[in-house]
Amino acid sequence: MDCQHFSICGGCSLPRMPYEQQLALKRKRLGELLGIDVPPLIPSPAISAFRQKVAFAFGSDPRGEGLVMGHYARGSNRIVPVRECPVHSIRANRIAFALRDHLSQAGIGAADAGGILRHVIVRASADDREAIAMLVVAHNDRALRAPIRRFLASDDRPDGFFLNIKASAGPAMVGRETIRIDGRAYLREREAVAGSGRRSVDFLVSPATFFQTNVGAGRELVRLVKDGIGHAARVLDLYAGSGLFALPIAVGGATVTAVEENRQAVDDLKANIRVNRIADARLRPICARVEDALARLARDRWDGVVLDPPRSGCTPAVLDGVFSRMRPERAVYVSCNPDALATDIRTITASGYGIASVQPIDMFPHTEHIETVMVFSRSRLSLTR
């Protein structure tokens, strides 16, 4: 895969490196960090057009030529204007570029230059048949109405369109208020992962909620988690999001309690429970901080726990609640940050758990990102050296 922006864009950190070398490099780095022998990464099913979630930032042209849209340069807040992004969904790219053109023609400016535009986020289904888009702005300005109407009347219109209000700058990409302007509230990932037997699981995905960007690799991720949790009858899913793991585990026959702090994600999870016709007794969502929920749930018996924490890893309170107080027979830890995982392993193994298995998976080709699924067991010797 090639891209004209490889030399300046910070989106891809392994430009032009052959894919086999990328996988070998990641495997070596992960093994060194964890201090164990790790198997080869499960490769991404595709190395181009694999990102079903597209996100661009708006900025002002330093040459004074108006609005630009692109990605941040590596290690800076400078926006690199892009004309292509081969790792993105083809349809999602087309929608984002068309929206940019309508906004630019209307003279709408970027927030960093006194205007209102911050980001555009487009989510496309794995087959590109469905797409929803969200424009993130500093405030809801009347000047947006005409260009958005023209955009929604064009052949590039998405199936659903939203406006998100983010009044102040900061690291978060979206604000708390989202307004649906047109079309569908969700897109559907049909049969995204296998459930039990011939039954499959469908996911409704809203634009402001996290869902795996690489849906093809996401199927492998879910398979690893389901295999890791084994035949556990009562499962606690922590940092559950909109139910990526909780739904297929429940469909597979377990009783699941899913804890998630983000209200929109919990609402999406409830919608997913309904669309998949899962009984309330089979899957129970809890909207709460994981630390707060554990204070109540630690007294119950859990056969298995799934943890999918943010990049910073699990807090000491979460590790203590799961591995010192609950002490399930099995725990599956899904990590997007090997450094945080390496730190948490020491606490987990010191609590009497061994590493039953480890499997990295490549969710983001052309970057140094490594996703890892690690299974811990109370009855298994550790693989650490």
Coordinates of N, CA and C in Angstrom, one line a residue, residues 170-270:
G170 N -9.6 20.6 23.3 CA -9.1 19.7 24.3 C -8.9 18.3 23.6
P171 N -8.3 17.4 24.4 CA -8.0 16.1 23.7 C -9.1 15.3 23.2
A172 N -10.3 15.4 23.9 CA -11.5 14.6 23.4 C -11.9 15.1 22.1
M173 N -12.3 14.2 21.2 CA -12.7 14.6 19.9 C -14.2 15.1 19.8
V174 N -15.0 14.6 20.7 CA -16.5 15.0 20.6 C -16.9 15.6 22.0
G175 N -18.0 16.4 21.9 CA -18.6 16.9 23.1 C -19.8 16.1 23.6
R176 N -20.5 16.6 24.6 CA -21.5 15.8 25.2 C -22.8 15.9 24.5
E177 N -23.1 16.9 23.7 CA -24.4 17.1 23.0 C -24.3 16.7 21.6
T178 N -25.1 15.8 21.2 CA -25.2 15.3 19.8 C -26.7 15.5 19.3
I179 N -26.8 16.1 18.1 CA -28.1 16.3 17.5 C -28.2 15.5 16.3
R180 N -29.3 14.7 16.2 CA -29.5 14.0 14.9 C -30.2 14.9 13.9
I181 N -29.6 15.2 12.8 CA -30.1 16.1 11.8 C -30.9 15.4 10.7
D182 N -30.5 14.2 10.3 CA -31.1 13.5 9.2 C -30.9 12.0 9.3
G183 N -31.8 11.2 8.9 CA -31.6 9.8 8.6 C -31.5 8.9 9.9
R184 N -30.8 7.9 9.8 CA -30.8 6.8 10.8 C -30.0 7.2 12.0
A185 N -30.4 6.7 13.1 CA -29.6 6.9 14.4 C -28.4 6.0 14.5
Y186 N -28.5 4.8 13.8 CA -27.5 3.8 13.9 C -27.1 3.2 12.5
L187 N -26.0 2.6 12.4 CA -25.8 1.7 11.3 C -25.7 0.3 11.9
R188 N -25.9 -0.7 11.1 CA -25.9 -2.1 11.6 C -24.7 -2.9 11.0
E189 N -24.0 -3.5 11.9 CA -23.0 -4.4 11.4 C -23.6 -5.8 11.5
R190 N -24.0 -6.2 10.3 CA -24.8 -7.5 10.2 C -23.9 -8.7 10.3
E191 N -24.3 -9.6 11.3 CA -23.5 -10.8 11.5 C -22.0 -10.5 11.7
A192 N -21.7 -9.5 12.5 CA -20.4 -9.1 12.7 C -19.5 -10.2 13.3
V193 N -20.1 -10.9 14.2 CA -19.3 -12.0 14.8 C -20.2 -13.2 15.0
A194 N -19.6 -14.4 15.1 CA -20.4 -15.6 15.3 C -20.9 -15.7 16.7
G195 N -22.1 -16.1 16.9 CA -22.6 -16.3 18.2 C -22.5 -17.8 18.6
S196 N -23.6 -18.4 18.8 CA -23.7 -19.8 19.2 C -24.3 -20.6 18.1
G197 N -23.6 -21.7 17.7 CA -24.2 -22.5 16.6 C -24.3 -21.7 15.3
R198 N -25.5 -21.6 14.8 CA -25.7 -20.9 13.5 C -26.2 -19.5 13.8
R199 N -26.4 -19.1 15.1 CA -26.9 -17.8 15.4 C -25.8 -16.8 15.4
S200 N -26.1 -15.6 14.8 CA -25.1 -14.6 14.8 C -25.5 -13.4 15.6
V201 N -24.6 -12.4 15.8 CA -24.9 -11.2 16.6 C -24.8 -10.0 15.6
D202 N -25.8 -9.1 15.7 CA -25.8 -7.9 15.0 C -25.6 -6.8 16.0
F203 N -24.8 -5.7 15.5 CA -24.5 -4.6 16.4 C -25.1 -3.3 15.7
L204 N -25.8 -2.5 16.5 CA -26.2 -1.2 16.1 C -25.1 -0.2 16.6
V205 N -24.6 0.6 15.8 CA -23.4 1.4 16.1 C -23.8 2.9 15.9
S206 N -23.7 3.7 16.9 CA -24.0 5.1 16.8 C -22.6 5.9 16.6
P207 N -22.7 7.1 16.0 CA -21.4 7.7 15.7 C -20.5 8.1 16.8
A208 N -21.1 8.4 18.0 CA -20.3 8.9 19.1 C -19.8 7.8 20.1
T209 N -20.1 6.5 19.8 CA -19.8 5.4 20.7 C -18.6 4.6 20.1
F210 N -17.8 4.1 20.9 CA -16.6 3.3 20.4 C -17.1 2.0 19.9
F211 N -16.6 1.6 18.8 CA -16.8 0.2 18.2 C -15.5 -0.1 17.4
Q212 N -15.1 -1.3 17.4 CA -13.8 -1.6 16.7 C -13.8 -1.0 15.3
T213 N -12.7 -0.3 15.1 CA -12.5 0.4 13.8 C -12.3 -0.6 12.6
N214 N -11.5 -1.7 12.9 CA -11.2 -2.7 11.9 C -12.1 -3.9 12.2
V215 N -13.2 -3.9 11.5 CA -14.3 -4.9 11.8 C -13.8 -6.3 11.5
G216 N -13.0 -6.5 10.4 CA -12.5 -7.8 10.0 C -11.6 -8.4 11.1
A217 N -10.7 -7.6 11.6 CA -9.8 -8.1 12.7 C -10.6 -8.2 14.0
G218 N -11.7 -7.3 14.1 CA -12.5 -7.4 15.3 C -13.2 -8.7 15.5
R219 N -13.5 -9.4 14.4 CA -14.1 -10.7 14.5 C -13.2 -11.7 15.1
E220 N -11.9 -11.6 14.8 CA -10.9 -12.5 15.4 C -10.7 -12.1 16.9
L221 N -10.8 -10.9 17.2 CA -10.7 -10.4 18.6 C -11.8 -11.0 19.4
V222 N -13.0 -11.0 18.9 CA -14.2 -11.5 19.7 C -14.0 -13.1 19.8
R223 N -13.6 -13.7 18.8 CA -13.4 -15.2 18.8 C -12.4 -15.5 19.9
L224 N -11.3 -14.7 20.0 CA -10.3 -15.0 21.1 C -10.8 -14.8 22.5
V225 N -11.6 -13.8 22.6 CA -12.2 -13.5 24.0 C -13.2 -14.6 24.3
K226 N -14.0 -15.0 23.4 CA -15.0 -16.1 23.6 C -14.3 -17.4 24.0
D227 N -13.2 -17.7 23.2 CA -12.5 -18.9 23.5 C -11.8 -18.8 24.9
G228 N -11.3 -17.6 25.2 CA -10.6 -17.5 26.5 C -11.5 -17.6 27.7
I229 N -12.8 -17.2 27.6 CA -13.7 -17.2 28.7 C -14.2 -18.6 28.9
G230 N -14.1 -19.5 27.8 CA -14.4 -20.9 27.9 C -15.9 -21.1 28.2
H231 N -16.1 -22.0 29.2 CA -17.4 -22.5 29.5 C -17.9 -21.7 30.8
A232 N -17.4 -20.6 31.1 CA -17.9 -19.8 32.3 C -19.3 -19.6 32.2
A233 N -20.1 -19.8 33.2 CA -21.5 -19.7 33.2 C -22.0 -18.3 33.6
R234 N -21.2 -17.7 34.5 CA -21.5 -16.3 35.0 C -20.3 -15.4 34.7
V235 N -20.5 -14.4 33.8 CA -19.4 -13.6 33.3 C -19.6 -12.2 33.6
L236 N -18.6 -11.5 34.1 CA -18.6 -10.1 34.3 C -17.8 -9.4 33.2
D237 N -18.4 -8.5 32.4 CA -17.7 -7.8 31.3 C -17.4 -6.4 31.8
L238 N -16.2 -6.0 32.0 CA -15.8 -4.7 32.5 C -15.3 -3.8 31.3
Y239 N -15.7 -2.5 31.4 CA -15.4 -1.6 30.2 C -16.1 -2.2 29.0
A240 N -17.4 -2.4 29.1 CA -18.1 -3.3 28.1 C -18.5 -2.5 26.8
G241 N -18.4 -1.2 26.8 CA -18.8 -0.5 25.6 C -20.2 -0.8 25.2
S242 N -20.4 -0.9 23.9 CA -21.8 -1.2 23.4 C -22.0 -2.7 23.3
G243 N -21.2 -3.6 23.9 CA -21.4 -5.0 24.0 C -20.7 -5.9 23.0
L244 N -19.5 -5.4 22.5 CA -18.7 -6.2 21.6 C -18.5 -7.6 22.1
F245 N -18.2 -7.8 23.4 CA -17.9 -9.1 23.9 C -19.1 -9.7 24.7
A246 N -19.8 -8.8 25.3 CA -21.0 -9.2 26.2 C -22.0 -9.9 25.3
L247 N -22.3 -9.3 24.2 CA -23.4 -9.9 23.3 C -23.1 -11.3 22.9
P248 N -22.0 -11.5 22.2 CA -21.8 -12.9 21.7 C -21.6 -13.9 22.9
I249 N -21.0 -13.5 24.0 CA -20.9 -14.4 25.2 C -22.2 -14.8 25.7
A250 N -23.2 -13.8 25.8 CA -24.5 -14.1 26.2 C -25.3 -15.0 25.2
V251 N -25.1 -14.7 23.9 CA -25.7 -15.6 22.9 C -25.2 -17.0 23.0
G252 N -23.9 -17.1 23.4 CA -23.3 -18.4 23.5 C -23.8 -19.2 24.7
G253 N -24.6 -18.6 25.6 CA -25.2 -19.4 26.7 C -24.8 -18.9 28.1
A254 N -23.9 -18.0 28.3 CA -23.5 -17.5 29.6 C -24.5 -16.4 30.0
T255 N -24.5 -16.2 31.4 CA -25.2 -15.1 31.9 C -24.2 -14.0 32.2
V256 N -24.5 -12.8 31.6 CA -23.4 -11.7 31.6 C -23.9 -10.4 32.2
T257 N -23.1 -9.8 33.0 CA -23.3 -8.5 33.6 C -22.3 -7.6 32.9
A258 N -22.7 -6.5 32.3 CA -21.8 -5.6 31.5 C -21.8 -4.3 32.2
V259 N -20.6 -3.8 32.5 CA -20.4 -2.6 33.2 C -19.7 -1.6 32.2
E260 N -20.3 -0.4 32.1 CA -19.8 0.6 31.2 C -20.2 2.0 31.7
E261 N -19.2 2.9 31.7 CA -19.4 4.2 32.3 C -20.1 5.2 31.3
N262 N -19.9 5.0 30.0 CA -20.4 6.0 29.0 C -21.9 5.7 28.8
R263 N -22.7 6.7 29.0 CA -24.2 6.6 28.9 C -24.6 6.2 27.5
Q264 N -24.0 6.9 26.5 CA -24.4 6.6 25.1 C -24.1 5.1 24.8
A265 N -22.9 4.6 25.2 CA -22.6 3.2 25.0 C -23.6 2.3 25.6
V266 N -24.0 2.6 26.8 CA -25.0 1.7 27.5 C -26.3 1.8 26.8
D267 N -26.7 2.9 26.3 CA -28.0 3.0 25.5 C -27.8 2.2 24.2
D268 N -26.7 2.2 23.6 CA -26.4 1.3 22.4 C -26.5 -0.1 22.8
L269 N -25.9 -0.5 23.9 CA -25.9 -1.9 24.4 C -27.4 -2.3 24.6
K270 N -28.2 -1.5 25.2 CA -29.6 -1.9 25.4 C -30.3 -2.1 24.1

